Structure formats: structure tokens, C-alpha cells
Amino acid sequence: EVLLRMHSVGICGSDVHYWQHGRIGDFVVKDPMVLGHEASGTVVKVGSGVTHLKPGDRVAIEPGVPREVDEFCKTGRYNLSPTIFFCATPPDDGNLCRYYKHNASYCYKLPDNVTFEEGALIEPLSVGIHACKRAGVTLGSKVFVSGSGPIGLVNVIVAKMMGAAAVVVTDLSASRLQKAKEVGADFTIQVKNETPKDVASKVEGVLGCMPEITVECTGVQACIQTGIYATRSGGTLVLVGLGPEMVMVPIVNAAVREVDIRGIFRYCNTWPAAIALLASKRINVKPLVTHRFPLEKALEAFETTKRGEGVKVMLKCDPTDQSP
């Protein structure tokens, strides 16, 4: 393990959800729990078995650590391990604190030209990398991203990086769609009260064809329905956003058109690629950070996130260094 002096921790929608509702699906908060899982910091101490890190190293933290080498770890899909430790998922504490210890194998050294905040943003960025890989985004892909929150935005960034020729984004919020344009979306559609089929036809209209790939980042029933109607026959719909346990979807429409529906659960094996992309300046996640608060103002930061202001709110945990 390594002991870290925490620097930057992003607030995720799931953090707010635990704070407000005390549960997400089967994960129920039964005891006090530290939040935070999008994080970076500086190594201050290393355990006796740690050889790849030393005090002073700046690191990004992968929050999911398998507790045992089970069949999922052996096949490289450790995110599916049922006994995995995960920061800020009950009963495991997160890292929104001054000091935090973590498994050294899941701390990744940051190059000098990658900031702490970029390091913290690797966590949401990883959701985009994992989703776009599961979707099969490749050169020339036409992609529909449903939802323009932080996770929708990282999917836009990653899809473009992976060679998507055109990306269209839908959302209710004009300001969020403007941010999608900033990070590389080719088209945006502001949804008002259209039916799912209407939205699907608008997506086809702006792209000039139906997208081969849809990445659904809201979890809203109507949006999942739109995702099925919008995706080209033989294409892929990836469900990233999580909503109610039961949703009504036009499953026969998907079945007879051979639309593959895939889920994702967090990510695996994404940190090295994300660090390489950030270090080479091939992608830019800096525009995602819109608000910063010192750790003492955590409540204010959480309330800002809850109100849906900005995109990504960062908490600064080191009183001696509030830099990005």
C-alpha cells in the first residue's frame, strides 16, 4: 500500500446520490462512509513491498481494487469481481480526505505535464474509454451520445479520439450541449417533449443516416427507448447511465433488427491508456472542470453539484496547494 496526501477529488453524481438517498440499487449505506472516488494525490509513504512508487510521486488513483484473484481477474475483467473494493461504494470508504491509503498497484504515476485535476478526471474518462471500447467505436463510426453530463462528455471526447467521423449529442440543457460542442461534438439536439421515435428521427436527420453506435448516458426510460429506435440495424447500444431497475423498452424492435444491447460496469485496464493520451495532449479534459472548492467547503461543493451547475466540481484537499 501507499499513503497519499490527497490533492484533487471530483464529485460524481453517485456521490451526490448516496448523500441524498443513502443507496444506489443494491448498494445501501448502513454506516457512516467517506465519499469520493475521482482522485489524485502525492505519495508520502510506501509499504515495504512497493517498488514502483516513492515518496513525492504524483499519482492518479484507480478506485476499484479486486480483493482476490478470481475468475474475472484471470480473464482481465476484474471490474466484475463480486468482492472488489471500490472507493465510496458501501461499505468501502472513499478518498475525500487529507490523507488516504490505497493499494499501490492501483496508483499510477502521473507525468510532469499532467495536472492533479487531469489525474482525478481519469476516473470519469475511464468510463468513456470502457464504454467506447465495448461499443466498438472505430474509424468512421457515426455515434449518438444520449446525455451531455460529465459522462456523456467524456464519451464524446473518447469517441472522437477513437476515430468517430460524426458524434451527435442530445440533452435537455442548452448550456450542457454548448459544452458538448466545446469538447468535440459535431451536432447537438436539444430535446424538449418529443417522443422517443421523434428524437431518433432527428438524430438520423442531422447525421444523414442512423448511427451504428449509441451510448446512452442518462438511464432515463424514454432515452433508452430512443437509443433502440435510433441505432442502425446491426449496430450497438451501450447502456452507461443507470436509472430505475425496471424499464419498458421496445426489445422486439432491437431483436428483429439485430441491435446489440451491451451494459458496462465501471471500467478495467484504462488508466495507462488515459495517462498516455493526456500526456501526449491527444485529448483535453480540462474544460470539464467548472468549479473548485477547498475541502472545508465540501457541503457547498456538493450542493453546487446537486443543483446541476457547471460540469465537474473539484474539491481541493491540500490546504498548501490549491492549484489545478
PDB file of N, CA and C in Angstrom, residues 121-141 143-145 149-167 169 180 182-186 213 215 217 240 264 266-267 269-271 273-275 277-278 282-285 288:
ATOM      1  N   LEU A 121      -9.574  13.313 -13.175  1.00  0.00           N
ATOM      2  CA  LEU A 121     -10.567  13.136 -14.246  1.00  0.00           C
ATOM      3  C   LEU A 121     -10.376  11.834 -15.025  1.00  0.00           C
ATOM      4  N   ILE A 122      -9.268  11.130 -14.777  1.00  0.00           N
ATOM      5  CA  ILE A 122      -9.091   9.831 -15.443  1.00  0.00           C
ATOM      6  C   ILE A 122     -10.207   8.872 -15.046  1.00  0.00           C
ATOM      7  N   GLU A 123     -10.750   9.037 -13.848  1.00  0.00           N
ATOM      8  CA  GLU A 123     -11.825   8.119 -13.430  1.00  0.00           C
ATOM      9  C   GLU A 123     -13.066   8.264 -14.319  1.00  0.00           C
ATOM     10  N   PRO A 124     -13.678   9.456 -14.440  1.00  0.00           N
ATOM     11  CA  PRO A 124     -14.801   9.533 -15.384  1.00  0.00           C
ATOM     12  C   PRO A 124     -14.374   9.265 -16.824  1.00  0.00           C
ATOM     13  N   LEU A 125     -13.175   9.717 -17.199  1.00  0.00           N
ATOM     14  CA  LEU A 125     -12.676   9.457 -18.550  1.00  0.00           C
ATOM     15  C   LEU A 125     -12.635   7.954 -18.840  1.00  0.00           C
ATOM     16  N   SER A 126     -12.298   7.176 -17.826  1.00  0.00           N
ATOM     17  CA  SER A 126     -12.221   5.720 -17.974  1.00  0.00           C
ATOM     18  C   SER A 126     -13.574   5.106 -18.322  1.00  0.00           C
ATOM     19  N   VAL A 127     -14.646   5.713 -17.803  1.00  0.00           N
ATOM     20  CA  VAL A 127     -15.987   5.222 -18.159  1.00  0.00           C
ATOM     21  C   VAL A 127     -16.193   5.380 -19.662  1.00  0.00           C
ATOM     22  N   GLY A 128     -15.747   6.526 -20.215  1.00  0.00           N
ATOM     23  CA  GLY A 128     -15.852   6.757 -21.656  1.00  0.00           C
ATOM     24  C   GLY A 128     -15.004   5.786 -22.459  1.00  0.00           C
ATOM     25  N   ILE A 129     -13.784   5.536 -21.993  1.00  0.00           N
ATOM     26  CA  ILE A 129     -12.893   4.599 -22.698  1.00  0.00           C
ATOM     27  C   ILE A 129     -13.505   3.196 -22.705  1.00  0.00           C
ATOM     28  N   HIS A 130     -13.990   2.768 -21.542  1.00  0.00           N
ATOM     29  CA  HIS A 130     -14.566   1.425 -21.427  1.00  0.00           C
ATOM     30  C   HIS A 130     -15.837   1.302 -22.275  1.00  0.00           C
ATOM     31  N   ALA A 131     -16.688   2.333 -22.232  1.00  0.00           N
ATOM     32  CA  ALA A 131     -17.941   2.305 -22.985  1.00  0.00           C
ATOM     33  C   ALA A 131     -17.685   2.289 -24.489  1.00  0.00           C
ATOM     34  N   CYS A 132     -16.768   3.140 -24.948  1.00  0.00           N
ATOM     35  CA  CYS A 132     -16.489   3.206 -26.391  1.00  0.00           C
ATOM     36  C   CYS A 132     -15.808   1.940 -26.895  1.00  0.00           C
ATOM     37  N   LYS A 133     -14.979   1.322 -26.041  1.00  0.00           N
ATOM     38  CA  LYS A 133     -14.391   0.029 -26.419  1.00  0.00           C
ATOM     39  C   LYS A 133     -15.471  -1.039 -26.523  1.00  0.00           C
ATOM     40  N   ARG A 134     -16.365  -1.081 -25.532  1.00  0.00           N
ATOM     41  CA  ARG A 134     -17.458  -2.070 -25.556  1.00  0.00           C
ATOM     42  C   ARG A 134     -18.381  -1.835 -26.759  1.00  0.00           C
ATOM     43  N   ALA A 135     -18.488  -0.563 -27.161  1.00  0.00           N
ATOM     44  CA  ALA A 135     -19.362  -0.226 -28.291  1.00  0.00           C
ATOM     45  C   ALA A 135     -18.716  -0.538 -29.629  1.00  0.00           C
ATOM     46  N   GLY A 136     -17.379  -0.641 -29.639  1.00  0.00           N
ATOM     47  CA  GLY A 136     -16.674  -0.890 -30.899  1.00  0.00           C
ATOM     48  C   GLY A 136     -16.500   0.351 -31.745  1.00  0.00           C
ATOM     49  N   VAL A 137     -16.361   1.515 -31.111  1.00  0.00           N
ATOM     50  CA  VAL A 137     -16.119   2.747 -31.882  1.00  0.00           C
ATOM     51  C   VAL A 137     -14.811   2.604 -32.649  1.00  0.00           C
ATOM     52  N   THR A 138     -14.833   2.970 -33.927  1.00  0.00           N
ATOM     53  CA  THR A 138     -13.632   2.845 -34.748  1.00  0.00           C
ATOM     54  C   THR A 138     -13.648   3.921 -35.831  1.00  0.00           C
ATOM     55  N   LEU A 139     -12.635   3.885 -36.713  1.00  0.00           N
ATOM     56  CA  LEU A 139     -12.516   4.892 -37.772  1.00  0.00           C
ATOM     57  C   LEU A 139     -13.810   5.014 -38.565  1.00  0.00           C
ATOM     58  N   GLY A 140     -14.332   6.226 -38.641  1.00  0.00           N
ATOM     59  CA  GLY A 140     -15.519   6.470 -39.462  1.00  0.00           C
ATOM     60  C   GLY A 140     -16.844   6.205 -38.792  1.00  0.00           C
ATOM     61  N   SER A 141     -16.834   5.764 -37.520  1.00  0.00           N
ATOM     62  CA  SER A 141     -18.105   5.479 -36.830  1.00  0.00           C
ATOM     63  C   SER A 141     -18.982   6.719 -36.738  1.00  0.00           C
ATOM     64  N   VAL A 143     -21.743   8.131 -34.279  1.00  0.00           N
ATOM     65  CA  VAL A 143     -22.068   7.842 -32.877  1.00  0.00           C
ATOM     66  C   VAL A 143     -23.099   8.827 -32.339  1.00  0.00           C
ATOM     67  N   PHE A 144     -24.057   8.277 -31.610  1.00  0.00           N
ATOM     68  CA  PHE A 144     -25.079   9.070 -30.917  1.00  0.00           C
ATOM     69  C   PHE A 144     -24.834   8.936 -29.419  1.00  0.00           C
ATOM     70  N   VAL A 145     -24.567  10.066 -28.756  1.00  0.00           N
ATOM     71  CA  VAL A 145     -24.391  10.067 -27.301  1.00  0.00           C
ATOM     72  C   VAL A 145     -25.621  10.725 -26.676  1.00  0.00           C
ATOM     73  N   GLY A 149     -24.098  15.233 -19.647  1.00  0.00           N
ATOM     74  CA  GLY A 149     -23.442  15.429 -18.354  1.00  0.00           C
ATOM     75  C   GLY A 149     -21.981  15.033 -18.471  1.00  0.00           C
ATOM     76  N   PRO A 150     -21.257  14.977 -17.353  1.00  0.00           N
ATOM     77  CA  PRO A 150     -19.830  14.627 -17.407  1.00  0.00           C
ATOM     78  C   PRO A 150     -19.549  13.316 -18.146  1.00  0.00           C
ATOM     79  N   ILE A 151     -20.385  12.295 -17.944  1.00  0.00           N
ATOM     80  CA  ILE A 151     -20.128  11.003 -18.592  1.00  0.00           C
ATOM     81  C   ILE A 151     -20.460  11.056 -20.086  1.00  0.00           C
ATOM     82  N   GLY A 152     -21.509  11.772 -20.459  1.00  0.00           N
ATOM     83  CA  GLY A 152     -21.772  11.977 -21.881  1.00  0.00           C
ATOM     84  C   GLY A 152     -20.609  12.692 -22.554  1.00  0.00           C
ATOM     85  N   LEU A 153     -20.080  13.707 -21.871  1.00  0.00           N
ATOM     86  CA  LEU A 153     -18.982  14.499 -22.440  1.00  0.00           C
ATOM     87  C   LEU A 153     -17.708  13.677 -22.621  1.00  0.00           C
ATOM     88  N   VAL A 154     -17.366  12.833 -21.639  1.00  0.00           N
ATOM     89  CA  VAL A 154     -16.150  12.022 -21.819  1.00  0.00           C
ATOM     90  C   VAL A 154     -16.344  11.009 -22.945  1.00  0.00           C
ATOM     91  N   ASN A 155     -17.569  10.557 -23.154  1.00  0.00           N
ATOM     92  CA  ASN A 155     -17.810   9.653 -24.273  1.00  0.00           C
ATOM     93  C   ASN A 155     -17.653  10.363 -25.612  1.00  0.00           C
ATOM     94  N   VAL A 156     -18.036  11.640 -25.664  1.00  0.00           N
ATOM     95  CA  VAL A 156     -17.801  12.433 -26.883  1.00  0.00           C
ATOM     96  C   VAL A 156     -16.298  12.536 -27.144  1.00  0.00           C
ATOM     97  N   ILE A 157     -15.545  12.898 -26.104  1.00  0.00           N
ATOM     98  CA  ILE A 157     -14.089  13.073 -26.240  1.00  0.00           C
ATOM     99  C   ILE A 157     -13.435  11.778 -26.719  1.00  0.00           C
ATOM    100  N   VAL A 158     -13.805  10.658 -26.084  1.00  0.00           N
ATOM    101  CA  VAL A 158     -13.164   9.376 -26.410  1.00  0.00           C
ATOM    102  C   VAL A 158     -13.597   8.876 -27.789  1.00  0.00           C
ATOM    103  N   ALA A 159     -14.875   9.022 -28.116  1.00  0.00           N
ATOM    104  CA  ALA A 159     -15.357   8.571 -29.437  1.00  0.00           C
ATOM    105  C   ALA A 159     -14.621   9.296 -30.559  1.00  0.00           C
ATOM    106  N   LYS A 160     -14.440  10.608 -30.395  1.00  0.00           N
ATOM    107  CA  LYS A 160     -13.711  11.363 -31.415  1.00  0.00           C
ATOM    108  C   LYS A 160     -12.251  10.898 -31.481  1.00  0.00           C
ATOM    109  N   MET A 161     -11.664  10.664 -30.317  1.00  0.00           N
ATOM    110  CA  MET A 161     -10.275  10.200 -30.258  1.00  0.00           C
ATOM    111  C   MET A 161     -10.111   8.852 -30.968  1.00  0.00           C
ATOM    112  N   MET A 162     -11.127   7.982 -30.831  1.00  0.00           N
ATOM    113  CA  MET A 162     -11.052   6.636 -31.401  1.00  0.00           C
ATOM    114  C   MET A 162     -11.431   6.608 -32.886  1.00  0.00           C
ATOM    115  N   GLY A 163     -11.694   7.768 -33.463  1.00  0.00           N
ATOM    116  CA  GLY A 163     -11.894   7.819 -34.908  1.00  0.00           C
ATOM    117  C   GLY A 163     -13.309   8.027 -35.389  1.00  0.00           C
ATOM    118  N   ALA A 164     -14.235   8.325 -34.478  1.00  0.00           N
ATOM    119  CA  ALA A 164     -15.616   8.572 -34.914  1.00  0.00           C
ATOM    120  C   ALA A 164     -15.649   9.741 -35.900  1.00  0.00           C
ATOM    121  N   ALA A 165     -16.363   9.543 -36.996  1.00  0.00           N
ATOM    122  CA  ALA A 165     -16.449  10.587 -38.021  1.00  0.00           C
ATOM    123  C   ALA A 165     -17.445  11.662 -37.629  1.00  0.00           C
ATOM    124  N   ALA A 166     -18.500  11.263 -36.928  1.00  0.00           N
ATOM    125  CA  ALA A 166     -19.523  12.230 -36.519  1.00  0.00           C
ATOM    126  C   ALA A 166     -20.138  11.791 -35.204  1.00  0.00           C
ATOM    127  N   VAL A 167     -20.281  12.735 -34.287  1.00  0.00           N
ATOM    128  CA  VAL A 167     -20.909  12.463 -32.989  1.00  0.00           C
ATOM    129  C   VAL A 167     -22.033  13.458 -32.772  1.00  0.00           C
ATOM    130  N   VAL A 169     -25.059  14.669 -30.001  1.00  0.00           N
ATOM    131  CA  VAL A 169     -25.386  14.593 -28.576  1.00  0.00           C
ATOM    132  C   VAL A 169     -26.771  15.195 -28.336  1.00  0.00           C
ATOM    133  N   ALA A 180     -20.770  20.266 -24.858  1.00  0.00           N
ATOM    134  CA  ALA A 180     -20.523  19.126 -25.753  1.00  0.00           C
ATOM    135  C   ALA A 180     -19.864  19.588 -27.050  1.00  0.00           C
ATOM    136  N   GLU A 182     -18.011  22.246 -27.334  1.00  0.00           N
ATOM    137  CA  GLU A 182     -16.645  22.645 -26.967  1.00  0.00           C
ATOM    138  C   GLU A 182     -15.684  21.461 -26.953  1.00  0.00           C
ATOM    139  N   VAL A 183     -16.169  20.307 -26.490  1.00  0.00           N
ATOM    140  CA  VAL A 183     -15.262  19.146 -26.369  1.00  0.00           C
ATOM    141  C   VAL A 183     -15.249  18.276 -27.630  1.00  0.00           C
ATOM    142  N   GLY A 184     -15.976  18.698 -28.692  1.00  0.00           N
ATOM    143  CA  GLY A 184     -15.810  17.993 -29.961  1.00  0.00           C
ATOM    144  C   GLY A 184     -17.042  17.406 -30.620  1.00  0.00           C
ATOM    145  N   ALA A 185     -18.234  17.592 -30.016  1.00  0.00           N
ATOM    146  CA  ALA A 185     -19.447  17.067 -30.663  1.00  0.00           C
ATOM    147  C   ALA A 185     -19.667  17.775 -31.998  1.00  0.00           C
ATOM    148  N   ASP A 186     -20.065  17.015 -33.008  1.00  0.00           N
ATOM    149  CA  ASP A 186     -20.318  17.596 -34.331  1.00  0.00           C
ATOM    150  C   ASP A 186     -21.714  18.195 -34.426  1.00  0.00           C
ATOM    151  N   ILE A 213     -23.641   3.274 -33.611  1.00  0.00           N
ATOM    152  CA  ILE A 213     -23.381   3.145 -32.178  1.00  0.00           C
ATOM    153  C   ILE A 213     -24.140   4.213 -31.410  1.00  0.00           C
ATOM    154  N   VAL A 215     -24.497   5.545 -27.354  1.00  0.00           N
ATOM    155  CA  VAL A 215     -24.014   5.442 -25.971  1.00  0.00           C
ATOM    156  C   VAL A 215     -25.017   6.200 -25.108  1.00  0.00           C
ATOM    157  N   CYS A 217     -26.298   7.655 -21.767  1.00  0.00           N
ATOM    158  CA  CYS A 217     -25.648   8.086 -20.521  1.00  0.00           C
ATOM    159  C   CYS A 217     -26.611   8.692 -19.503  1.00  0.00           C
ATOM    160  N   VAL A 240     -24.920   3.076 -20.349  1.00  0.00           N
ATOM    161  CA  VAL A 240     -23.966   3.565 -19.349  1.00  0.00           C
ATOM    162  C   VAL A 240     -24.714   4.146 -18.153  1.00  0.00           C
ATOM    163  N   ILE A 264     -22.271  -1.699 -19.277  1.00  0.00           N
ATOM    164  CA  ILE A 264     -20.903  -1.561 -18.770  1.00  0.00           C
ATOM    165  C   ILE A 264     -20.989  -1.407 -17.260  1.00  0.00           C
ATOM    166  N   ARG A 266     -18.510   0.242 -14.640  1.00  0.00           N
ATOM    167  CA  ARG A 266     -17.292   0.999 -14.373  1.00  0.00           C
ATOM    168  C   ARG A 266     -16.312   0.863 -15.530  1.00  0.00           C
ATOM    169  N   TYR A 267     -15.178   0.148 -15.312  1.00  0.00           N
ATOM    170  CA  TYR A 267     -14.093   0.094 -16.307  1.00  0.00           C
ATOM    171  C   TYR A 267     -13.055  -0.880 -15.809  1.00  0.00           C
ATOM    172  N   ASN A 269      -8.606  -1.767 -16.797  1.00  0.00           N
ATOM    173  CA  ASN A 269      -7.421  -1.631 -17.667  1.00  0.00           C
ATOM    174  C   ASN A 269      -7.421  -0.345 -18.499  1.00  0.00           C
ATOM    175  N   THR A 270      -7.863   0.757 -17.901  1.00  0.00           N
ATOM    176  CA  THR A 270      -7.972   2.008 -18.660  1.00  0.00           C
ATOM    177  C   THR A 270      -6.964   3.082 -18.252  1.00  0.00           C
ATOM    178  N   TRP A 271      -6.425   3.004 -17.034  1.00  0.00           N
ATOM    179  CA  TRP A 271      -5.560   4.106 -16.556  1.00  0.00           C
ATOM    180  C   TRP A 271      -4.309   4.322 -17.408  1.00  0.00           C
ATOM    181  N   ALA A 273      -3.752   3.802 -20.602  1.00  0.00           N
ATOM    182  CA  ALA A 273      -4.120   4.444 -21.873  1.00  0.00           C
ATOM    183  C   ALA A 273      -4.516   5.900 -21.647  1.00  0.00           C
ATOM    184  N   ALA A 274      -5.302   6.146 -20.598  1.00  0.00           N
ATOM    185  CA  ALA A 274      -5.750   7.511 -20.316  1.00  0.00           C
ATOM    186  C   ALA A 274      -4.560   8.428 -20.020  1.00  0.00           C
ATOM    187  N   ILE A 275      -3.604   7.938 -19.233  1.00  0.00           N
ATOM    188  CA  ILE A 275      -2.422   8.748 -18.898  1.00  0.00           C
ATOM    189  C   ILE A 275      -1.614   9.048 -20.163  1.00  0.00           C
ATOM    190  N   LEU A 277      -2.735   9.258 -23.228  1.00  0.00           N
ATOM    191  CA  LEU A 277      -3.480  10.224 -24.047  1.00  0.00           C
ATOM    192  C   LEU A 277      -3.364  11.633 -23.479  1.00  0.00           C
ATOM    193  N   LEU A 278      -3.429  11.758 -22.149  1.00  0.00           N
ATOM    194  CA  LEU A 278      -3.314  13.075 -21.520  1.00  0.00           C
ATOM    195  C   LEU A 278      -1.898  13.632 -21.666  1.00  0.00           C
ATOM    196  N   ARG A 282      -3.246  14.377 -26.704  1.00  0.00           N
ATOM    197  CA  ARG A 282      -4.178  13.928 -27.749  1.00  0.00           C
ATOM    198  C   ARG A 282      -5.629  14.199 -27.340  1.00  0.00           C
ATOM    199  N   ILE A 283      -5.874  14.278 -26.040  1.00  0.00           N
ATOM    200  CA  ILE A 283      -7.211  14.651 -25.580  1.00  0.00           C
ATOM    201  C   ILE A 283      -7.082  15.750 -24.535  1.00  0.00           C
ATOM    202  N   ASN A 284      -8.155  16.525 -24.392  1.00  0.00           N
ATOM    203  CA  ASN A 284      -8.159  17.625 -23.430  1.00  0.00           C
ATOM    204  C   ASN A 284      -9.409  17.523 -22.561  1.00  0.00           C
ATOM    205  N   VAL A 285      -9.208  17.239 -21.275  1.00  0.00           N
ATOM    206  CA  VAL A 285     -10.341  17.134 -20.351  1.00  0.00           C
ATOM    207  C   VAL A 285     -10.456  18.371 -19.446  1.00  0.00           C
ATOM    208  N   LEU A 288     -13.689  20.365 -18.639  1.00  0.00           N
ATOM    209  CA  LEU A 288     -14.757  19.739 -17.840  1.00  0.00           C
ATOM    210  C   LEU A 288     -14.843  20.340 -16.438  1.00  0.00           C
TER     211      LEU A 288
END
